[in-house]
């Protein structure tokens, strides 16, 4: 059975002190509400800025089902890339996850499908689990190109992986028009795209791989709408931005399966 996941993407928010406080509040919640006893038995991840990562990963280490991740990594092993952070460095903090291809990385930092394929490769090489983001902009949806756009992102970013490698990846569908806008995809829109993603994974690999792939929804998912999104058959949890910055809201989302 595929894993359910609730993941917070803190983006470029919170000082170190604020981030440690938030992760401690989430940890306390998870200690008091063992994830295996909650509906869906979700895994809970915190994607933090690099500055926070060591402390948050250490904080999460002794709690079953709680983990940390980085929001990005560089394509190269190491070297003269001032300001960048490698997959090996991330792994050395104790974090086990990394976001790849968030739409903000694609649009503000020019990350191409080819670069994202390289990031996926180096993440897997260092035993980091890539959470690979995909999703269309509003014009593409209005032009009814959203399925084609997502298919191309997955084909170029991921579908060159072997079956064993692909099995280690989590996908996050994040329609760009829903990110930070307060406009959420309807549960039906999310389900339709998630089912499509699962279908093309089945065509590329096989039904077992497709069934076992965790596909998260992201984009204005919050404490009020998470339950109806997570109720959909192919929505295996969420990648949460704004609502992950408040412990109460995030913990409500964790309980929304
Ligand atoms: P919001 O939840 O703030 O819309 O952000 C979603 C997101 O980009 C998560 O990666």
XYZ file of C-alpha atoms and ligand atoms in Angstrom:
267
model
C 0.000 0.000 0.000
C 1.344 3.425 -0.870
C 2.382 5.804 1.862
C 0.325 8.849 2.850
C 2.397 11.949 3.516
C 1.751 15.419 4.887
C 4.697 17.671 4.080
C 5.291 21.292 5.012
C 7.274 23.476 2.637
C 8.406 26.395 4.752
C 9.859 28.181 1.701
C 11.968 31.242 2.727
C 10.183 31.833 6.021
C 11.053 31.743 9.733
C 14.233 32.616 11.586
C 16.216 29.727 13.038
C 14.605 30.248 16.426
C 11.114 30.340 14.928
C 11.789 27.243 12.848
C 13.062 25.238 15.822
C 9.981 26.282 17.801
C 7.649 25.207 14.985
C 9.382 21.853 14.526
C 9.230 21.250 18.296
C 5.492 21.963 18.318
C 4.961 19.538 15.438
C 7.133 16.958 17.171
C 5.113 17.305 20.388
C 1.909 16.776 18.421
C 3.279 13.667 16.744
C 4.552 12.278 20.061
C 1.116 12.750 21.603
C -0.665 11.451 18.512
C 1.421 8.529 17.214
C 1.074 8.603 13.458
C 0.348 4.878 13.284
C -2.807 5.511 15.320
C -4.098 8.295 13.057
C -6.322 7.657 10.027
C -4.079 7.069 7.023
C -1.027 6.515 9.266
C 0.688 9.424 7.504
C 4.356 10.268 7.423
C 5.058 13.917 8.302
C 7.847 15.883 6.644
C 9.229 19.382 7.147
C 11.016 20.944 4.164
C 13.026 23.714 5.745
C 15.559 26.308 4.633
C 19.122 24.929 4.751
C 19.877 27.007 7.847
C 17.277 25.087 9.856
C 17.847 21.654 8.437
C 20.357 20.147 10.889
C 18.380 21.203 13.942
C 15.041 20.090 12.516
C 16.418 16.759 11.276
C 17.959 16.080 14.699
C 14.712 17.057 16.379
C 12.729 14.684 14.166
C 15.177 11.783 14.339
C 13.736 10.014 17.378
C 10.081 10.193 16.336
C 8.666 7.457 14.141
C 7.257 8.863 10.905
C 8.578 12.399 11.351
C 11.281 13.595 8.966
C 13.029 16.552 7.407
C 14.016 17.618 3.942
C 15.688 20.357 1.941
C 13.924 22.525 -0.608
C 16.603 22.198 -3.273
C 20.016 20.715 -3.990
C 22.726 21.341 -6.562
C 23.319 19.099 -9.574
C 27.037 18.603 -8.882
C 28.791 16.586 -6.193
C 30.848 19.492 -4.861
C 33.144 22.288 -5.913
C 33.259 25.959 -6.790
C 29.543 26.763 -6.730
C 29.360 29.583 -4.213
C 26.134 29.681 -2.271
C 24.980 26.210 -3.286
C 24.358 23.067 -1.251
C 25.040 19.495 -2.350
C 23.005 16.349 -1.910
C 25.771 14.824 0.232
C 25.682 17.854 2.547
C 21.927 17.524 2.929
C 22.239 13.834 3.706
C 24.925 14.577 6.298
C 22.449 16.655 8.329
C 20.284 13.585 8.850
C 17.602 14.849 6.451
C 16.383 12.188 4.043
C 14.265 14.120 1.565
C 14.627 16.878 -0.993
C 12.154 18.844 -3.082
C 12.981 18.818 -6.784
C 11.394 21.126 -9.322
C 9.140 23.268 -7.185
C 7.450 25.765 -9.505
C 9.212 28.628 -7.711
C 12.552 27.007 -8.599
C 11.413 26.473 -12.167
C 10.138 30.013 -12.692
C 12.396 32.235 -10.530
C 15.621 30.260 -10.894
C 15.209 28.958 -14.416
C 15.444 25.272 -13.526
C 14.800 23.272 -16.670
C 13.531 19.729 -16.991
C 17.084 18.649 -17.788
C 18.489 20.268 -14.636
C 15.712 18.656 -12.597
C 16.553 15.242 -14.023
C 20.158 15.785 -12.868
C 18.977 16.871 -9.403
C 16.796 13.775 -9.141
C 19.744 11.613 -10.119
C 22.161 13.070 -7.590
C 19.523 13.005 -4.837
C 18.931 9.281 -5.405
C 22.670 8.647 -5.562
C 22.960 10.064 -2.037
C 19.924 8.163 -0.768
C 17.735 11.228 -0.525
C 14.091 10.737 -1.475
C 13.152 13.243 -4.191
C 9.720 14.829 -3.880
C 9.333 15.826 -7.507
C 6.962 18.736 -8.175
C 4.963 19.243 -11.348
C 2.041 21.400 -12.383
C 0.669 23.772 -14.985
C 0.210 27.541 -15.005
C -3.245 29.055 -15.425
C -2.905 29.809 -19.147
C -2.012 26.191 -19.786
C -5.076 24.981 -17.887
C -7.319 27.471 -19.659
C -5.947 26.214 -22.969
C -6.640 22.647 -21.778
C -2.967 21.784 -22.019
C -2.539 20.857 -18.357
C -2.328 17.093 -18.918
C 0.272 17.520 -21.674
C 2.333 19.921 -19.555
C 2.444 17.595 -16.561
C 3.170 14.593 -18.772
C 6.142 16.364 -20.338
C 7.487 17.429 -16.928
C 7.314 13.835 -15.685
C 8.704 12.309 -18.866
C 11.710 14.612 -18.928
C 12.262 14.802 -15.179
C 11.573 11.243 -14.060
C 10.592 8.706 -16.682
C 14.166 7.938 -17.641
C 14.644 6.350 -14.177
C 14.758 2.592 -13.787
C 11.752 1.001 -12.097
C 13.732 0.537 -8.869
C 14.825 4.163 -8.874
C 11.373 5.479 -9.722
C 9.915 3.514 -6.802
C 11.901 5.772 -4.442
C 10.336 9.003 -5.733
C 7.313 10.884 -4.417
C 5.381 13.146 -6.793
C 3.700 16.416 -5.818
C 1.129 17.866 -8.196
C 1.059 21.600 -7.571
C -0.969 23.619 -10.073
C 0.886 26.928 -10.178
C -2.374 28.924 -10.197
C -3.229 27.438 -6.805
C 0.086 28.160 -5.075
C -0.150 30.955 -2.539
C -3.303 32.299 -4.168
C -5.982 30.972 -1.833
C -7.546 29.347 -4.903
C -7.382 25.608 -4.348
C -7.884 23.030 -7.063
C -11.267 21.445 -6.420
C -11.078 17.904 -5.074
C -12.374 16.771 -8.477
C -9.667 18.689 -10.363
C -6.988 17.256 -8.074
C -8.355 13.722 -8.383
C -8.566 14.006 -12.173
C -4.904 15.002 -12.481
C -3.669 12.524 -9.867
C -5.506 9.696 -11.643
C -3.949 10.831 -14.926
C -0.457 10.890 -13.385
C -1.008 7.389 -11.999
C -2.216 6.228 -15.415
C 0.880 7.453 -17.237
C 3.149 5.949 -14.561
C 1.344 2.660 -15.208
C 1.934 3.007 -18.941
C 5.615 3.840 -18.491
C 6.354 1.287 -15.757
C 3.546 -1.024 -14.635
C 0.377 -1.112 -12.527
C 2.187 -2.114 -9.346
C 4.587 0.815 -9.559
C 1.690 3.165 -10.346
C -0.321 1.886 -7.400
C 2.589 2.264 -5.026
C 3.529 5.820 -6.014
C 2.620 8.483 -3.482
C 1.139 11.540 -5.233
C 0.690 14.648 -3.083
C -1.452 17.680 -3.835
C -0.131 21.184 -3.204
C -1.594 24.649 -3.700
C -3.573 26.533 -1.054
C -4.250 23.309 0.828
C -5.185 24.265 4.367
C -6.803 23.091 7.590
C -10.270 23.670 6.148
C -9.992 21.977 2.764
C -7.442 19.207 3.387
C -10.002 16.567 4.376
C -12.013 16.806 1.166
C -8.860 16.739 -0.947
C -7.343 13.799 0.959
C -10.634 11.902 0.669
C -10.038 11.491 -3.048
C -8.778 8.089 -4.057
C -5.585 9.174 -5.795
C -4.666 12.058 -3.479
C -2.165 10.600 -1.014
C -1.600 13.704 1.065
C -0.385 17.244 0.676
C 2.579 19.518 0.179
C 1.603 22.503 2.264
C 3.043 26.006 2.020
C 1.467 28.824 4.039
C -0.566 26.566 6.323
C 2.558 24.622 7.325
C 3.930 27.655 9.156
C 1.331 27.475 11.930
C 1.576 24.366 14.100
C -2.169 24.231 14.811
C -3.135 24.376 11.146
C -0.464 21.916 10.078
C -1.430 19.449 12.801
C -5.089 19.700 11.762
C -3.997 18.807 8.230
C -2.028 15.821 9.572
C -5.304 14.560 11.073
C -7.303 15.079 7.856
C -7.211 11.592 6.313
P 0.660 27.261 -0.517
O 0.116 26.135 0.335
O 1.108 28.428 0.288
O -0.278 27.589 -1.623
O 1.992 26.698 -1.203
C 1.967 25.461 -1.811
C 3.346 25.083 -2.161
O 3.972 25.693 -3.013
C 3.955 23.961 -1.438
O 5.144 23.570 -2.022
